[in-house]
Amino acid sequence: MKFALFGFPQTGKTTLFNLLTGAEYEIASFPTHRDGIHQRTCAIPDERLEKLARLFPDKEKKPATIDFIDLAGFRPGELKTSAYLAQLRLMDGLAHVVRGFEAPQIPHLFPEINPHHDIQSMEEELILADLLTIEKRLSKLAKELRGKKTEQLIREKDLLVKAQEHLLQGKPLREIYFSPEEEKRLRAYSFLSQKPIVQIINVDETHLDKLNKPQEFLLHLGPKQGVMVFGGQIEYEISQLPAEEQQQFLREYGLGEFSIQKFLRISFQVLELINFYTVGKTEVKAWTIPQNTPAPQAAGVIHSDMEKGFIRAEVISVDDLLQAGSFSSAREKGLIQTHGKDYHIIDGDVVYFRFSP
Ligand SMILES: Nc1nc2c(ncn2[C@@H]2O[C@H](COP(=O)(O)OP(=O)(O)OP(=O)(O)O)[C@@H](O)[C@H]2O)c(=O)[nH]1
Ligand SMILES: [Mg+2]
């Protein structure tokens, strides 16, 4: 899973990137002008995997991972032609970091600190970038259609015109219903306003009361959208304390948990993801897949041969396996179920795929 932290300059993107990934990139009180992109792959903290790994102490624990990139801030109007456009298109989800802290000494593009305004402005940037992509493709299509009117080209044009109409009304594509077939065809464009997005508001110590009221920062919570609040400065300070003091300070300031935990929970909801587990000869492993993934496709995440040669899936929930204490005891108790290709993997399944190589 790939996520980009992006936003207007000086909102706390690199601060958040460091907090999420444990990196220690420089935090500057002036806008970053580098073209450099920070990039890190992180292990997803996972209680269930920890417990499973304790059940199989001789096997290596392999968590699922998430990739983050951190882009330098851009100004209104810059996105549609910036080098970041291609980066953002590759992402599974977008994390828009929004300025919610005052700090008058740190420049902000707009006259006021107003997260509602900045969220809306960034939405317009995404919409503008998509409109430009559509305009370019439509003008090419018009030429192609003059040459040869195939049904496929006509269908593509109709779909793009439908998307364009919504965008021109200021609506992001993630809020528009497309049939599964249309969705599939749109996927090739990687439209930015169609990507799942988490709005992440960075607040001061004086606004930590907003940590549990993130919805106040949104006018409405549309589909494929999530929102969370974090306190960049204070969380950074807590992260520098000895581990045994961190939990106490998280509680005292009302943070409760680190941003990575909150972010993963929200992004899994917004992207509709789940985890399943495999216990192999040498490894206990967590895997991330979309909800409702059929068993053969889940097997394909591990290896394409397993999908092609899929025979059946032997499945037990993590909880049942932990309670039984071992696979053999679980088998005796009849807790392991055998499913065919129509089975959809459930969050927390431990799966053994049978396949013919
Ligand atoms: N008061 C306050 N300052 C913060 C907070 N988060 C970040 N800052 C400050 O804001 C400045 C910018 O932080 P960065 O994390 O570098 O912001 P950025 O969005 O990565 O900036 P660019 O990459 O330049 O767009 C630094 O001086 C930080 O110390 C916060 O929660 N409160
Ligand atoms: Mg930065």
Coordinates of C-alpha atoms and ligand atoms in Angstrom, one line a residue:
M1 CA 0.0 0.0 0.0
K2 CA 1.4 3.4 -1.0
F3 CA 0.5 6.7 0.5
A4 CA 1.8 10.2 -0.3
L5 CA 1.9 13.0 2.3
F6 CA 1.2 16.1 0.4
G7 CA -0.1 19.6 0.9
F8 CA 0.6 23.3 0.8
P9 CA 4.0 24.5 2.1
Q10 CA 4.8 24.4 5.8
T11 CA 1.9 22.4 7.1
G12 CA 3.9 19.7 8.9
K13 CA 4.3 17.0 6.2
T14 CA 7.9 16.2 7.0
T15 CA 7.0 16.3 10.8
L16 CA 4.3 13.8 10.2
F17 CA 6.4 11.7 7.9
N18 CA 9.1 11.4 10.6
L19 CA 6.4 10.5 13.2
L20 CA 4.8 7.8 11.0
T21 CA 8.1 6.2 9.8
G22 CA 10.6 6.9 12.6
A23 CA 12.8 8.8 10.1
E24 CA 14.6 12.0 11.2
Y25 CA 14.6 14.3 8.2
E26 CA 15.2 18.0 8.8
I27 CA 12.2 20.1 9.8
A28 CA 12.7 23.6 8.5
S29 CA 10.8 26.8 9.4
F30 CA 10.9 27.9 5.8
P31 CA 9.4 26.2 2.8
T32 CA 11.4 23.3 1.3
H33 CA 12.4 24.0 -2.2
R34 CA 14.2 20.7 -2.9
D35 CA 12.8 18.4 -5.5
G36 CA 13.8 15.5 -3.3
I37 CA 11.2 13.1 -2.1
H38 CA 11.4 11.3 1.2
Q39 CA 10.5 7.7 0.9
R40 CA 10.2 4.9 3.5
T41 CA 8.7 1.5 3.9
C42 CA 7.3 0.8 7.3
A43 CA 6.2 -2.4 9.1
I44 CA 2.5 -2.2 10.1
P45 CA 2.3 -2.7 13.9
D46 CA -0.1 -5.6 14.4
E47 CA -1.2 -7.1 17.7
R48 CA -2.6 -10.2 16.1
L49 CA 0.6 -10.9 14.3
E50 CA 2.6 -10.5 17.6
K51 CA 0.4 -13.1 19.3
L52 CA 0.6 -15.5 16.3
A53 CA 4.4 -15.1 16.3
R54 CA 4.5 -16.0 20.0
L55 CA 2.6 -19.2 19.2
F56 CA 5.3 -20.1 16.6
P57 CA 8.5 -18.9 18.3
D58 CA 10.8 -20.8 15.8
K59 CA 9.4 -18.9 12.8
E60 CA 10.3 -15.5 11.6
K61 CA 7.7 -12.7 12.1
K62 CA 7.0 -10.8 8.8
P63 CA 4.6 -7.8 9.2
A64 CA 2.7 -6.3 6.3
T65 CA 4.2 -3.0 5.1
I66 CA 3.1 0.4 4.0
D67 CA 5.1 2.8 1.8
F68 CA 5.1 6.5 2.5
I69 CA 6.4 9.4 0.4
D70 CA 6.7 13.0 1.6
L71 CA 6.6 15.7 -1.0
A72 CA 7.7 19.3 -0.7
G73 CA 4.7 21.7 -0.4
F74 CA 3.3 23.2 -3.5
R75 CA 1.4 26.5 -4.1
P76 CA -2.1 26.8 -5.6
G77 CA -2.0 26.3 -9.4
E78 CA 1.3 24.4 -9.2
L79 CA 0.1 20.8 -8.9
K80 CA -1.3 20.4 -12.4
T81 CA 2.0 20.9 -14.1
S82 CA 4.4 19.8 -11.3
A83 CA 6.6 16.8 -11.3
Y84 CA 4.6 15.5 -8.3
L85 CA 1.6 14.8 -10.4
A86 CA 3.2 11.5 -11.7
Q87 CA 4.1 10.6 -8.2
L88 CA 0.7 11.1 -6.8
R89 CA -0.9 9.1 -9.6
L90 CA 1.1 6.0 -8.4
M91 CA -0.4 6.1 -4.9
D92 CA -3.2 3.9 -3.5
G93 CA -4.2 6.7 -1.2
L94 CA -3.5 10.4 -0.5
A95 CA -2.8 12.0 2.9
H96 CA -3.4 15.7 2.7
V97 CA -1.6 17.4 5.6
V98 CA -3.4 20.6 6.6
R99 CA -2.2 23.6 8.6
G100 CA -4.1 23.9 11.8
F101 CA -1.4 25.4 14.0
E102 CA -0.9 29.2 14.3
A103 CA 2.8 29.9 14.9
P104 CA 2.9 33.4 13.2
Q105 CA 6.7 33.1 12.6
I106 CA 6.1 30.2 10.2
P107 CA 4.9 31.4 6.9
H108 CA 1.4 30.3 5.6
L109 CA 0.2 30.9 2.1
F110 CA -3.2 32.2 3.1
P111 CA -4.1 35.1 5.3
E112 CA -5.7 33.0 8.0
I113 CA -5.2 29.6 9.5
N114 CA -8.4 28.0 8.2
P115 CA -8.4 24.2 7.6
H116 CA -11.8 24.3 5.9
H117 CA -10.5 26.7 3.4
D118 CA -7.2 24.8 2.8
I119 CA -9.0 21.5 2.4
Q120 CA -11.3 23.0 -0.2
S121 CA -8.4 24.7 -2.0
M122 CA -6.5 21.4 -2.3
E123 CA -9.7 19.7 -3.5
E124 CA -9.8 22.3 -6.3
E125 CA -6.2 21.5 -7.2
L126 CA -7.0 17.8 -7.6
I127 CA -10.0 18.6 -9.6
L128 CA -8.1 21.0 -11.9
A129 CA -5.4 18.4 -12.5
D130 CA -8.0 15.8 -13.5
L131 CA -9.8 18.3 -15.8
L132 CA -6.5 19.0 -17.6
T133 CA -5.9 15.3 -18.1
I134 CA -9.4 14.9 -19.5
E135 CA -9.1 17.9 -21.8
K136 CA -5.9 16.5 -23.3
R137 CA -7.3 13.1 -23.8
L138 CA -10.6 14.4 -25.3
S139 CA -8.8 16.4 -27.8
K140 CA -6.7 13.4 -28.8
L141 CA -9.8 11.3 -28.9
A142 CA -11.5 13.8 -31.2
K143 CA -8.7 13.3 -33.8
E144 CA -8.8 9.5 -33.4
L145 CA -12.5 9.5 -33.8
R146 CA -12.3 11.5 -37.1
G147 CA -10.1 8.7 -38.3
K148 CA -12.1 5.7 -37.2
K149 CA -15.3 5.7 -35.1
T150 CA -14.8 2.5 -33.1
E151 CA -17.3 1.7 -30.3
Q152 CA -14.5 1.5 -27.8
L153 CA -13.4 5.1 -28.6
I154 CA -17.0 6.4 -28.4
R155 CA -17.5 4.7 -25.0
E156 CA -14.2 6.2 -23.7
K157 CA -15.3 9.6 -24.8
D158 CA -18.7 9.3 -23.2
L159 CA -17.2 8.3 -19.9
L160 CA -14.7 11.1 -19.9
V161 CA -17.4 13.6 -20.7
K162 CA -19.4 12.3 -17.8
A163 CA -16.4 12.7 -15.5
Q164 CA -15.7 16.1 -16.9
E165 CA -19.3 17.3 -16.2
H166 CA -19.0 16.4 -12.5
L167 CA -15.5 18.0 -12.1
L168 CA -16.7 21.2 -13.7
Q169 CA -19.4 21.4 -11.0
G170 CA -16.5 21.2 -8.4
K171 CA -17.2 17.6 -7.4
P172 CA -14.2 15.2 -6.9
L173 CA -14.6 11.9 -8.8
R174 CA -14.5 9.9 -5.6
E175 CA -18.0 11.2 -4.8
I176 CA -19.5 10.2 -8.1
Y177 CA -21.1 6.8 -8.7
F178 CA -19.5 4.9 -11.6
S179 CA -20.5 1.3 -12.5
P180 CA -17.9 -1.3 -11.8
E181 CA -17.2 -1.5 -15.5
E182 CA -16.7 2.3 -15.7
E183 CA -14.5 2.2 -12.6
K184 CA -12.3 -0.3 -14.3
R185 CA -11.9 1.8 -17.4
L186 CA -11.3 5.0 -15.3
R187 CA -8.6 3.2 -13.3
A188 CA -6.2 3.6 -16.3
Y189 CA -6.2 7.4 -15.8
S190 CA -5.3 7.3 -12.0
F191 CA -7.4 10.5 -11.5
L192 CA -6.3 12.2 -8.3
S193 CA -9.8 13.3 -7.2
Q194 CA -10.9 9.7 -7.4
K195 CA -8.2 8.4 -5.0
P196 CA -9.1 7.7 -1.4
I197 CA -7.9 10.6 0.7
V198 CA -7.3 11.2 4.4
Q199 CA -7.4 14.9 5.6
I200 CA -4.8 15.2 8.4
I201 CA -5.0 18.4 10.4
N202 CA -2.0 19.5 12.4
V203 CA -3.0 21.4 15.5
D204 CA -1.3 23.4 18.2
E205 CA -1.1 22.4 21.9
T206 CA -4.0 24.8 22.5
H207 CA -6.2 22.9 20.1
L208 CA -5.6 19.4 21.4
D209 CA -9.2 19.3 22.4
K210 CA -9.9 18.8 18.7
L211 CA -8.0 15.5 18.6
N212 CA -11.2 13.6 19.1
K213 CA -13.5 15.8 17.0
P214 CA -11.8 15.5 13.6
Q215 CA -15.2 15.8 11.8
E216 CA -15.4 19.5 12.8
F217 CA -12.8 20.2 10.2
L218 CA -14.9 18.9 7.3
L219 CA -18.1 20.3 5.9
H220 CA -19.1 16.8 5.0
L221 CA -17.5 13.5 5.0
G222 CA -17.8 12.1 1.5
P223 CA -17.1 8.5 0.4
K224 CA -13.5 7.3 0.2
Q225 CA -12.6 10.2 2.6
G226 CA -11.3 10.1 6.1
V227 CA -10.1 12.8 8.6
M228 CA -7.8 12.8 11.6
V229 CA -6.2 15.4 13.8
F230 CA -2.7 15.3 15.2
G231 CA -0.4 17.6 17.2
G232 CA 2.9 17.5 15.3
Q233 CA 5.0 19.5 17.7
I234 CA 3.8 17.9 20.9
E235 CA 3.9 14.4 19.4
Y236 CA 7.4 15.0 18.2
E237 CA 8.4 16.0 21.7
I238 CA 6.8 12.9 23.3
S239 CA 8.5 10.7 20.7
Q240 CA 11.9 11.9 22.0
L241 CA 11.2 10.8 25.5
P242 CA 12.3 7.4 26.9
A243 CA 9.9 4.7 25.8
E244 CA 8.6 4.0 29.3
E245 CA 7.4 7.7 29.7
Q246 CA 5.8 8.0 26.3
Q247 CA 2.4 6.3 27.1
Q248 CA 2.0 8.5 30.2
F249 CA 2.5 11.7 28.2
L250 CA 0.3 10.5 25.4
R251 CA -2.5 10.1 28.0
E252 CA -1.7 13.3 29.8
Y253 CA -2.0 15.4 26.6
G254 CA -5.1 13.5 25.5
L255 CA -3.4 12.0 22.4
G256 CA -4.1 8.5 23.6
E257 CA -2.0 6.9 20.8
F258 CA 0.6 7.8 18.2
S259 CA -0.4 9.1 14.8
I260 CA 0.7 5.9 13.0
Q261 CA -1.9 3.9 14.9
K262 CA -4.6 6.4 14.2
F263 CA -3.6 6.8 10.6
L264 CA -3.5 3.0 9.9
R265 CA -7.0 2.5 11.4
I266 CA -8.5 5.3 9.3
S267 CA -6.7 4.5 6.1
F268 CA -7.7 0.8 6.4
Q269 CA -11.3 2.0 6.7
V270 CA -11.1 4.5 3.9
L271 CA -9.3 2.1 1.5
E272 CA -11.5 -0.8 2.7
L273 CA -8.5 -3.1 3.6
I274 CA -8.1 -6.1 5.8
N275 CA -5.2 -8.3 7.0
F276 CA -4.9 -12.0 6.7
Y277 CA -2.1 -14.3 7.9
T278 CA -0.1 -17.2 6.7
V279 CA 2.0 -19.6 8.8
G280 CA 4.6 -21.1 6.5
K281 CA 7.6 -23.4 7.2
T282 CA 9.8 -20.6 8.3
E283 CA 7.6 -17.5 8.5
V284 CA 4.5 -16.1 10.2
K285 CA 3.3 -13.4 7.8
A286 CA 0.7 -10.6 7.6
W287 CA -0.8 -9.6 4.2
T288 CA -2.9 -6.6 3.3
I289 CA -5.8 -7.0 0.8
P290 CA -9.0 -5.3 -0.1
Q291 CA -12.2 -6.4 1.8
N292 CA -14.1 -9.1 -0.1
T293 CA -11.2 -10.5 -1.9
P294 CA -11.9 -14.0 -3.3
A295 CA -9.5 -16.7 -2.0
P296 CA -7.7 -17.3 -5.3
Q297 CA -6.9 -13.6 -5.7
A298 CA -5.6 -13.4 -2.1
A299 CA -3.4 -16.3 -2.9
G300 CA -2.2 -14.3 -5.9
V301 CA -0.9 -11.6 -3.6
I302 CA 1.6 -14.2 -2.2
H303 CA 2.5 -15.7 -5.6
S304 CA 0.8 -15.6 -9.0
D305 CA 1.3 -19.4 -9.3
M306 CA -0.8 -19.9 -6.2
E307 CA -3.7 -18.0 -7.9
K308 CA -3.4 -19.9 -11.2
G309 CA -3.2 -23.3 -9.5
F310 CA -5.6 -22.6 -6.7
I311 CA -7.3 -25.7 -5.3
R312 CA -8.7 -24.7 -1.9
A313 CA -8.1 -22.6 1.2
E314 CA -7.8 -24.0 4.7
V315 CA -9.0 -21.3 7.0
I316 CA -9.1 -20.6 10.7
S317 CA -9.5 -17.2 12.5
V318 CA -6.5 -15.9 14.5
D319 CA -8.6 -16.0 17.6
D320 CA -9.6 -19.6 17.2
L321 CA -6.0 -20.7 16.5
L322 CA -4.7 -18.8 19.5
Q323 CA -7.4 -20.4 21.7
A324 CA -6.7 -23.9 20.3
G325 CA -3.0 -23.4 20.8
S326 CA -1.8 -25.3 17.7
F327 CA -2.9 -26.4 14.3
S328 CA -3.2 -30.0 15.3
S329 CA -5.4 -29.2 18.3
A330 CA -7.5 -26.8 16.1
R331 CA -7.9 -29.6 13.5
E332 CA -9.0 -32.1 16.2
K333 CA -11.6 -29.6 17.3
G334 CA -12.8 -29.1 13.8
L335 CA -12.0 -25.4 13.8
I336 CA -10.2 -25.5 10.4
Q337 CA -12.5 -25.0 7.5
T338 CA -12.0 -25.9 3.9
H339 CA -13.2 -23.4 1.3
G340 CA -13.2 -23.3 -2.5
K341 CA -12.7 -20.5 -4.9
D342 CA -15.9 -18.6 -4.0
Y343 CA -14.8 -18.0 -0.5
H344 CA -14.0 -14.3 0.4
I345 CA -11.2 -13.8 2.9
I346 CA -12.2 -12.3 6.2
D347 CA -10.1 -9.9 8.3
G348 CA -8.0 -12.0 10.7
D349 CA -8.2 -15.3 8.8
V350 CA -5.1 -17.5 9.0
V351 CA -5.0 -19.2 5.6
Y352 CA -3.2 -22.2 4.1
F353 CA -3.6 -22.3 0.3
R354 CA -3.5 -25.6 -1.5
F355 CA -2.5 -25.3 -5.1
S356 CA -1.1 -27.3 -7.9
P357 CA 2.2 -25.8 -9.1
Ligands
LIG1 N1 3.8 25.3 16.4 C1 3.9 24.2 15.6 N2 4.8 24.2 14.6 C2 4.9 23.1 13.9 C3 4.0 22.0 14.0 N3 4.3 21.0 13.1 C4 5.3 21.6 12.4 N4 5.7 22.8 12.8 C5 6.7 23.6 12.3 O1 6.4 24.0 11.0 C6 7.6 24.1 10.2 C7 7.4 23.2 9.0 O2 7.3 21.8 9.4 P1 7.6 20.7 8.3 O3 7.2 19.4 9.0 O4 8.9 20.8 7.7 O5 6.5 21.1 7.3 P2 6.4 20.7 5.7 O6 4.9 20.6 5.4 O7 7.1 19.4 5.5 O8 7.1 21.9 5.0 P3 7.5 21.9 3.4 O9 8.1 20.6 3.1 O10 8.5 23.0 3.4 O11 6.2 22.2 2.7 C8 8.7 23.7 11.2 O12 9.3 24.8 11.7 C9 8.0 22.9 12.3 O13 8.7 23.0 13.5 C10 3.0 22.1 15.1 O14 2.2 21.2 15.3 N5 3.0 23.2 15.8
MG2 MG 8.6 18.9 4.1

